Amino acid sequence: MERKTVLAFSPAKLQTVGPVIKVIIGNTAPELAEARAVGLEFPAPLPFSAVVDTGAAVTIINPQLAETFKLKYTGPARISSVGNVGEYRAYAASIAFPGQHHLKSFDVLRVIASPLAHMEVSCLIGRDILRYWEFTYNGKTGEVTIKDLRT
């Protein structure tokens, strides 16, 4: 049996908002261990909505998430979007997909903090993650299928 994650939307919602998936962003395991060893505490990660964006080269999060979860700053990052190029802050993070047991988490991933205009999502899943997935978008049925190629 092939292991796939299937997300179902109405065709109109899929076209309007895009393929949305729940994610949990947190600190990397080494960062958590080091911080806890010296008595630091971190807020418990909570799931929030992300949209899979095949046009995004990297995974983007709202800057408030980096602050809230105290992600480790790794330096500046230059990214471009339609018509804009800018310098943003990059962070080391982990990312998991709660309730999607066929999708493995990413223990260490570079994420870029940039304001997202869309109010329904706080994260864009970029091609840095998609390179490990087989991703099928069926606009007619509203179904999105994800197969983690690392499994």
Short mmCIF file of N, CA and C in Angstrom, two decimals:
data_model
loop_
_atom_site.label_atom_id
_atom_site.label_comp_id
_atom_site.label_asym_id
_atom_site.label_seq_id
_atom_site.Cartn_x
_atom_site.Cartn_y
_atom_site.Cartn_z
N MET A 1 0.83 -1.18 0.00
CA MET A 1 0.00 0.00 0.00
C MET A 1 0.88 1.25 0.00
N GLU A 2 0.56 2.16 -0.90
CA GLU A 2 1.32 3.39 -1.01
C GLU A 2 0.92 4.35 0.10
N ARG A 3 1.88 4.97 0.72
CA ARG A 3 1.63 5.89 1.83
C ARG A 3 1.54 7.31 1.29
N LYS A 4 0.33 7.86 1.32
CA LYS A 4 0.10 9.21 0.83
C LYS A 4 -0.78 9.96 1.82
N THR A 5 -0.63 11.25 1.82
CA THR A 5 -1.50 12.13 2.57
C THR A 5 -2.42 12.81 1.56
N VAL A 6 -3.71 12.74 1.79
CA VAL A 6 -4.68 13.36 0.90
C VAL A 6 -5.38 14.47 1.66
N LEU A 7 -5.35 15.68 1.10
CA LEU A 7 -6.04 16.83 1.67
C LEU A 7 -7.18 17.18 0.73
N ALA A 8 -8.37 17.34 1.28
CA ALA A 8 -9.55 17.62 0.44
C ALA A 8 -10.09 19.01 0.73
N PHE A 9 -10.38 19.73 -0.32
CA PHE A 9 -10.93 21.07 -0.26
C PHE A 9 -12.05 21.16 -1.29
N SER A 10 -12.86 22.19 -1.18
CA SER A 10 -13.76 22.46 -2.30
C SER A 10 -12.88 23.03 -3.41
N PRO A 11 -13.20 22.79 -4.66
CA PRO A 11 -12.38 23.36 -5.74
C PRO A 11 -12.24 24.89 -5.62
N ALA A 12 -13.30 25.57 -5.20
CA ALA A 12 -13.24 27.03 -5.06
C ALA A 12 -12.26 27.44 -3.96
N LYS A 13 -12.29 26.75 -2.82
CA LYS A 13 -11.38 27.06 -1.70
C LYS A 13 -9.93 26.77 -2.10
N LEU A 14 -9.72 25.66 -2.80
CA LEU A 14 -8.37 25.33 -3.25
C LEU A 14 -7.84 26.41 -4.18
N GLN A 15 -8.67 26.92 -5.07
CA GLN A 15 -8.23 27.97 -5.99
C GLN A 15 -8.01 29.29 -5.26
N THR A 16 -8.87 29.62 -4.33
CA THR A 16 -8.79 30.91 -3.64
C THR A 16 -7.67 30.98 -2.62
N VAL A 17 -7.60 29.99 -1.75
CA VAL A 17 -6.63 30.00 -0.65
C VAL A 17 -5.38 29.18 -0.97
N GLY A 18 -5.57 28.08 -1.66
CA GLY A 18 -4.47 27.17 -1.95
C GLY A 18 -4.50 25.97 -1.03
N PRO A 19 -3.57 25.05 -1.23
CA PRO A 19 -3.52 23.85 -0.40
C PRO A 19 -2.97 24.16 0.99
N VAL A 20 -3.86 24.14 1.98
CA VAL A 20 -3.51 24.50 3.35
C VAL A 20 -3.30 23.23 4.16
N ILE A 21 -2.26 23.24 4.99
CA ILE A 21 -1.94 22.11 5.85
C ILE A 21 -1.55 22.65 7.22
N LYS A 22 -1.85 21.91 8.27
CA LYS A 22 -1.45 22.30 9.62
C LYS A 22 0.03 21.97 9.82
N VAL A 23 0.75 22.89 10.46
CA VAL A 23 2.16 22.69 10.77
C VAL A 23 2.44 23.10 12.21
N ILE A 24 3.53 22.59 12.72
CA ILE A 24 4.06 23.04 14.01
C ILE A 24 5.50 23.43 13.76
N ILE A 25 5.82 24.68 14.05
CA ILE A 25 7.18 25.19 13.93
C ILE A 25 7.76 25.25 15.33
N GLY A 26 8.99 24.82 15.48
CA GLY A 26 9.63 24.86 16.78
C GLY A 26 11.13 24.98 16.66
N ASN A 27 11.78 24.95 17.78
CA ASN A 27 13.23 24.98 17.80
C ASN A 27 13.78 23.62 17.39
N THR A 28 15.00 23.61 16.93
CA THR A 28 15.65 22.35 16.60
C THR A 28 15.96 21.60 17.89
N ALA A 29 16.05 20.29 17.82
CA ALA A 29 16.34 19.48 19.01
C ALA A 29 17.64 19.89 19.69
N PRO A 30 18.74 20.13 18.95
CA PRO A 30 19.97 20.56 19.63
C PRO A 30 19.81 21.90 20.36
N GLU A 31 19.08 22.84 19.77
CA GLU A 31 18.85 24.13 20.42
C GLU A 31 18.04 23.96 21.70
N LEU A 32 16.99 23.12 21.63
CA LEU A 32 16.17 22.88 22.83
C LEU A 32 16.98 22.25 23.94
N ALA A 33 17.78 21.26 23.59
CA ALA A 33 18.59 20.57 24.61
C ALA A 33 19.58 21.53 25.27
N GLU A 34 20.22 22.34 24.45
CA GLU A 34 21.20 23.30 24.98
C GLU A 34 20.52 24.33 25.88
N ALA A 35 19.39 24.84 25.45
CA ALA A 35 18.68 25.85 26.23
C ALA A 35 18.16 25.27 27.55
N ARG A 36 17.60 24.09 27.48
CA ARG A 36 17.08 23.47 28.70
C ARG A 36 18.19 23.14 29.69
N ALA A 37 19.39 22.83 29.18
CA ALA A 37 20.52 22.52 30.05
C ALA A 37 20.91 23.72 30.92
N VAL A 38 20.63 24.93 30.43
CA VAL A 38 20.96 26.12 31.21
C VAL A 38 19.71 26.75 31.83
N GLY A 39 18.59 26.01 31.79
CA GLY A 39 17.39 26.45 32.49
C GLY A 39 16.44 27.35 31.71
N LEU A 40 16.65 27.50 30.42
CA LEU A 40 15.73 28.32 29.64
C LEU A 40 14.48 27.52 29.28
N GLU A 41 13.37 28.22 29.15
CA GLU A 41 12.12 27.58 28.77
C GLU A 41 11.60 28.19 27.49
N PHE A 42 10.82 27.40 26.76
CA PHE A 42 10.24 27.84 25.52
C PHE A 42 8.74 27.60 25.55
N PRO A 43 7.99 28.44 24.85
CA PRO A 43 6.55 28.20 24.79
C PRO A 43 6.26 26.90 24.04
N ALA A 44 5.19 26.24 24.44
CA ALA A 44 4.80 24.99 23.75
C ALA A 44 4.36 25.34 22.33
N PRO A 45 4.87 24.61 21.34
CA PRO A 45 4.45 24.89 19.98
C PRO A 45 2.99 24.52 19.75
N LEU A 46 2.32 25.33 18.96
CA LEU A 46 0.91 25.11 18.63
C LEU A 46 0.76 24.98 17.12
N PRO A 47 -0.19 24.18 16.67
CA PRO A 47 -0.38 24.05 15.22
C PRO A 47 -1.02 25.32 14.64
N PHE A 48 -0.62 25.64 13.43
CA PHE A 48 -1.22 26.75 12.70
C PHE A 48 -1.23 26.40 11.22
N SER A 49 -1.87 27.22 10.42
CA SER A 49 -2.06 26.91 9.01
C SER A 49 -0.90 27.41 8.15
N ALA A 50 -0.53 26.56 7.19
CA ALA A 50 0.48 26.89 6.19
C ALA A 50 -0.11 26.55 4.83
N VAL A 51 0.34 27.25 3.82
CA VAL A 51 -0.09 26.94 2.47
C VAL A 51 1.12 26.44 1.69
N VAL A 52 0.92 25.40 0.91
CA VAL A 52 1.98 24.88 0.05
C VAL A 52 2.08 25.81 -1.14
N ASP A 53 3.27 26.38 -1.35
CA ASP A 53 3.47 27.39 -2.38
C ASP A 53 4.61 26.95 -3.30
N THR A 54 4.25 26.40 -4.45
CA THR A 54 5.27 25.92 -5.38
C THR A 54 6.10 27.06 -5.96
N GLY A 55 5.65 28.30 -5.81
CA GLY A 55 6.41 29.44 -6.29
C GLY A 55 7.43 29.95 -5.30
N ALA A 56 7.38 29.46 -4.06
CA ALA A 56 8.32 29.90 -3.02
C ALA A 56 9.53 28.97 -2.99
N ALA A 57 10.71 29.52 -3.14
CA ALA A 57 11.93 28.70 -3.12
C ALA A 57 12.22 28.17 -1.73
N VAL A 58 11.87 28.94 -0.71
CA VAL A 58 12.16 28.57 0.68
C VAL A 58 10.89 28.67 1.51
N THR A 59 10.93 28.10 2.68
CA THR A 59 9.80 28.17 3.60
C THR A 59 9.84 29.51 4.34
N ILE A 60 8.68 30.17 4.36
CA ILE A 60 8.55 31.50 4.95
C ILE A 60 7.59 31.41 6.14
N ILE A 61 7.92 32.13 7.20
CA ILE A 61 7.02 32.23 8.35
C ILE A 61 6.81 33.71 8.68
N ASN A 62 5.69 34.01 9.32
CA ASN A 62 5.48 35.37 9.82
C ASN A 62 6.53 35.66 10.89
N PRO A 63 7.09 36.85 10.92
CA PRO A 63 8.13 37.18 11.92
C PRO A 63 7.68 36.96 13.36
N GLN A 64 6.38 37.14 13.65
CA GLN A 64 5.89 36.96 15.02
C GLN A 64 6.12 35.53 15.50
N LEU A 65 6.06 34.56 14.59
CA LEU A 65 6.30 33.16 14.98
C LEU A 65 7.74 32.96 15.44
N ALA A 66 8.68 33.56 14.74
CA ALA A 66 10.09 33.44 15.14
C ALA A 66 10.30 34.01 16.54
N GLU A 67 9.65 35.13 16.82
CA GLU A 67 9.77 35.75 18.14
C GLU A 67 9.07 34.92 19.21
N THR A 68 7.85 34.50 18.93
CA THR A 68 7.06 33.75 19.91
C THR A 68 7.75 32.46 20.31
N PHE A 69 8.28 31.73 19.33
CA PHE A 69 8.90 30.43 19.62
C PHE A 69 10.40 30.52 19.86
N LYS A 70 10.92 31.75 19.90
CA LYS A 70 12.32 32.00 20.23
C LYS A 70 13.26 31.19 19.35
N LEU A 71 13.03 31.24 18.04
CA LEU A 71 13.87 30.51 17.11
C LEU A 71 15.27 31.13 17.05
N LYS A 72 16.25 30.31 16.75
CA LYS A 72 17.63 30.78 16.70
C LYS A 72 17.87 31.53 15.39
N TYR A 73 18.27 32.78 15.53
CA TYR A 73 18.60 33.61 14.37
C TYR A 73 19.90 33.10 13.76
N THR A 74 19.91 32.90 12.45
CA THR A 74 21.11 32.37 11.78
C THR A 74 21.76 33.37 10.83
N GLY A 75 21.11 34.52 10.61
CA GLY A 75 21.70 35.53 9.75
C GLY A 75 20.69 36.10 8.78
N PRO A 76 21.14 37.04 7.97
CA PRO A 76 20.24 37.64 6.98
C PRO A 76 20.07 36.72 5.77
N ALA A 77 18.95 36.92 5.09
CA ALA A 77 18.68 36.16 3.86
C ALA A 77 18.08 37.11 2.85
N ARG A 78 18.54 37.02 1.64
CA ARG A 78 18.01 37.84 0.56
C ARG A 78 17.04 36.99 -0.24
N ILE A 79 15.79 37.41 -0.30
CA ILE A 79 14.80 36.67 -1.07
C ILE A 79 14.07 37.62 -2.00
N SER A 80 13.52 37.04 -3.04
CA SER A 80 12.74 37.85 -3.98
C SER A 80 11.35 37.27 -4.10
N SER A 81 10.41 38.17 -4.27
CA SER A 81 9.04 37.79 -4.55
C SER A 81 8.64 38.55 -5.81
N VAL A 82 7.43 38.41 -6.21
CA VAL A 82 7.01 39.06 -7.44
C VAL A 82 7.27 40.57 -7.34
N GLY A 83 8.24 41.03 -8.11
CA GLY A 83 8.54 42.46 -8.16
C GLY A 83 9.33 43.02 -7.00
N ASN A 84 9.67 42.23 -6.00
CA ASN A 84 10.39 42.75 -4.83
C ASN A 84 11.57 41.85 -4.47
N VAL A 85 12.65 42.50 -4.04
CA VAL A 85 13.79 41.80 -3.48
C VAL A 85 14.08 42.45 -2.14
N GLY A 86 14.31 41.65 -1.11
CA GLY A 86 14.54 42.24 0.19
C GLY A 86 15.41 41.37 1.08
N GLU A 87 15.91 41.99 2.13
CA GLU A 87 16.69 41.30 3.15
C GLU A 87 15.77 40.97 4.32
N TYR A 88 15.81 39.73 4.74
CA TYR A 88 14.96 39.26 5.84
C TYR A 88 15.81 38.44 6.80
N ARG A 89 15.24 38.12 7.93
CA ARG A 89 15.95 37.34 8.95
C ARG A 89 15.70 35.86 8.74
N ALA A 90 16.77 35.07 8.81
CA ALA A 90 16.67 33.61 8.69
C ALA A 90 16.84 32.99 10.07
N TYR A 91 16.15 31.86 10.27
CA TYR A 91 16.17 31.16 11.55
C TYR A 91 16.32 29.67 11.32
N ALA A 92 16.86 28.99 12.32
CA ALA A 92 16.88 27.52 12.33
C ALA A 92 15.61 27.07 13.03
N ALA A 93 14.93 26.10 12.43
CA ALA A 93 13.66 25.64 13.00
C ALA A 93 13.46 24.17 12.69
N SER A 94 12.50 23.59 13.39
CA SER A 94 12.00 22.27 13.03
C SER A 94 10.57 22.48 12.56
N ILE A 95 10.09 21.56 11.75
CA ILE A 95 8.71 21.67 11.28
C ILE A 95 8.09 20.28 11.25
N ALA A 96 6.88 20.19 11.78
CA ALA A 96 6.15 18.92 11.81
C ALA A 96 4.75 19.16 11.27
N PHE A 97 4.10 18.07 10.89
CA PHE A 97 2.78 18.12 10.28
C PHE A 97 1.82 17.28 11.12
N PRO A 98 1.21 17.90 12.15
CA PRO A 98 0.37 17.13 13.08
C PRO A 98 -0.82 16.50 12.36
N GLY A 99 -1.08 15.25 12.74
CA GLY A 99 -2.20 14.53 12.15
C GLY A 99 -1.92 13.94 10.78
N GLN A 100 -0.73 14.17 10.25
CA GLN A 100 -0.37 13.64 8.93
C GLN A 100 0.76 12.62 9.12
N HIS A 101 0.40 11.43 9.55
CA HIS A 101 1.42 10.44 9.93
C HIS A 101 2.26 9.94 8.75
N HIS A 102 1.88 10.24 7.52
CA HIS A 102 2.70 9.83 6.37
C HIS A 102 3.73 10.89 6.00
N LEU A 103 3.71 12.03 6.68
CA LEU A 103 4.68 13.09 6.41
C LEU A 103 5.68 13.18 7.56
N LYS A 104 6.93 12.94 7.24
CA LYS A 104 7.98 13.04 8.25
C LYS A 104 8.25 14.50 8.57
N SER A 105 8.67 14.74 9.80
CA SER A 105 9.03 16.10 10.19
C SER A 105 10.42 16.44 9.64
N PHE A 106 10.73 17.71 9.68
CA PHE A 106 12.06 18.20 9.33
C PHE A 106 12.68 18.69 10.63
N ASP A 107 13.75 18.03 11.05
CA ASP A 107 14.35 18.34 12.35
C ASP A 107 15.13 19.64 12.33
N VAL A 108 15.77 19.95 11.19
CA VAL A 108 16.51 21.20 11.05
C VAL A 108 16.21 21.76 9.67
N LEU A 109 15.71 22.97 9.66
CA LEU A 109 15.34 23.62 8.41
C LEU A 109 15.57 25.11 8.58
N ARG A 110 16.07 25.76 7.53
CA ARG A 110 16.20 27.22 7.55
C ARG A 110 14.87 27.81 7.08
N VAL A 111 14.30 28.68 7.89
CA VAL A 111 13.07 29.38 7.52
C VAL A 111 13.37 30.88 7.49
N ILE A 112 12.63 31.59 6.66
CA ILE A 112 12.81 33.03 6.52
C ILE A 112 11.59 33.73 7.11
N ALA A 113 11.82 34.73 7.93
CA ALA A 113 10.73 35.50 8.53
C ALA A 113 10.41 36.70 7.65
N SER A 114 9.23 36.68 7.10
CA SER A 114 8.77 37.77 6.24
C SER A 114 7.27 37.91 6.44
N PRO A 115 6.78 39.14 6.53
CA PRO A 115 5.32 39.32 6.71
C PRO A 115 4.54 38.67 5.57
N LEU A 116 3.49 37.96 5.93
CA LEU A 116 2.61 37.34 4.94
C LEU A 116 1.30 38.10 4.92
N ALA A 117 0.87 38.47 3.73
CA ALA A 117 -0.33 39.28 3.59
C ALA A 117 -1.61 38.49 3.82
N HIS A 118 -1.58 37.20 3.56
CA HIS A 118 -2.79 36.38 3.67
C HIS A 118 -3.06 36.06 5.13
N MET A 119 -4.20 36.44 5.64
CA MET A 119 -4.49 36.31 7.06
C MET A 119 -4.80 34.88 7.51
N GLU A 120 -5.13 33.99 6.59
CA GLU A 120 -5.49 32.62 6.98
C GLU A 120 -4.28 31.74 7.23
N VAL A 121 -3.09 32.16 6.80
CA VAL A 121 -1.91 31.33 6.96
C VAL A 121 -0.77 32.13 7.59
N SER A 122 0.09 31.43 8.30
CA SER A 122 1.26 32.05 8.92
C SER A 122 2.56 31.48 8.38
N CYS A 123 2.44 30.64 7.35
CA CYS A 123 3.62 29.97 6.81
C CYS A 123 3.38 29.62 5.35
N LEU A 124 4.43 29.72 4.55
CA LEU A 124 4.43 29.21 3.18
C LEU A 124 5.39 28.04 3.13
N ILE A 125 4.92 26.88 2.73
CA ILE A 125 5.80 25.73 2.55
C ILE A 125 6.42 25.87 1.16
N GLY A 126 7.73 26.01 1.11
CA GLY A 126 8.42 26.26 -0.15
C GLY A 126 9.04 25.01 -0.75
N ARG A 127 9.74 25.23 -1.85
CA ARG A 127 10.37 24.12 -2.58
C ARG A 127 11.51 23.47 -1.81
N ASP A 128 12.00 24.11 -0.74
CA ASP A 128 13.01 23.46 0.09
C ASP A 128 12.44 22.22 0.78
N ILE A 129 11.13 22.22 1.04
CA ILE A 129 10.45 21.03 1.57
C ILE A 129 9.88 20.21 0.42
N LEU A 130 9.30 20.87 -0.56
CA LEU A 130 8.69 20.16 -1.69
C LEU A 130 9.67 19.25 -2.43
N ARG A 131 10.95 19.55 -2.36
CA ARG A 131 11.94 18.70 -3.04
C ARG A 131 11.95 17.27 -2.49
N TYR A 132 11.37 17.09 -1.30
CA TYR A 132 11.30 15.77 -0.68
C TYR A 132 9.92 15.13 -0.82
N TRP A 133 9.02 15.80 -1.52
CA TRP A 133 7.65 15.32 -1.67
C TRP A 133 7.30 15.13 -3.14
N GLU A 134 6.38 14.23 -3.36
CA GLU A 134 5.67 14.17 -4.64
C GLU A 134 4.33 14.84 -4.35
N PHE A 135 4.02 15.89 -5.08
CA PHE A 135 2.88 16.74 -4.78
C PHE A 135 1.95 16.78 -5.99
N THR A 136 0.70 16.38 -5.78
CA THR A 136 -0.29 16.38 -6.87
C THR A 136 -1.44 17.29 -6.50
N TYR A 137 -1.76 18.20 -7.40
CA TYR A 137 -2.82 19.20 -7.20
C TYR A 137 -3.91 18.92 -8.23
N ASN A 138 -5.10 18.57 -7.76
CA ASN A 138 -6.22 18.30 -8.66
C ASN A 138 -7.26 19.39 -8.45
N GLY A 139 -7.21 20.41 -9.28
CA GLY A 139 -8.11 21.55 -9.15
C GLY A 139 -9.57 21.20 -9.37
N LYS A 140 -9.83 20.21 -10.20
CA LYS A 140 -11.21 19.84 -10.51
C LYS A 140 -11.90 19.20 -9.29
N THR A 141 -11.20 18.31 -8.62
CA THR A 141 -11.80 17.63 -7.46
C THR A 141 -11.55 18.37 -6.14
N GLY A 142 -10.55 19.25 -6.11
CA GLY A 142 -10.18 19.94 -4.88
C GLY A 142 -9.24 19.12 -4.01
N GLU A 143 -8.69 18.05 -4.57
CA GLU A 143 -7.81 17.17 -3.80
C GLU A 143 -6.34 17.47 -4.05
N VAL A 144 -5.59 17.42 -2.96
CA VAL A 144 -4.14 17.53 -3.02
C VAL A 144 -3.59 16.26 -2.40
N THR A 145 -2.62 15.64 -3.08
CA THR A 145 -1.99 14.43 -2.56
C THR A 145 -0.51 14.69 -2.35
N ILE A 146 -0.01 14.28 -1.19
CA ILE A 146 1.40 14.46 -0.86
C ILE A 146 1.98 13.10 -0.51
N LYS A 147 3.06 12.74 -1.17
CA LYS A 147 3.79 11.53 -0.83
C LYS A 147 5.19 11.96 -0.40
N ASP A 148 5.56 11.62 0.82
CA ASP A 148 6.89 11.94 1.34
C ASP A 148 7.87 10.96 0.73
N LEU A 149 8.80 11.44 -0.07
CA LEU A 149 9.74 10.56 -0.76
C LEU A 149 10.86 10.06 0.15
N ARG A 150 10.91 10.52 1.38
CA ARG A 150 11.91 10.06 2.34
C ARG A 150 11.46 8.79 3.05
N THR A 151 10.22 8.34 2.85
CA THR A 151 9.72 7.16 3.55
C THR A 151 9.93 5.91 2.75
#
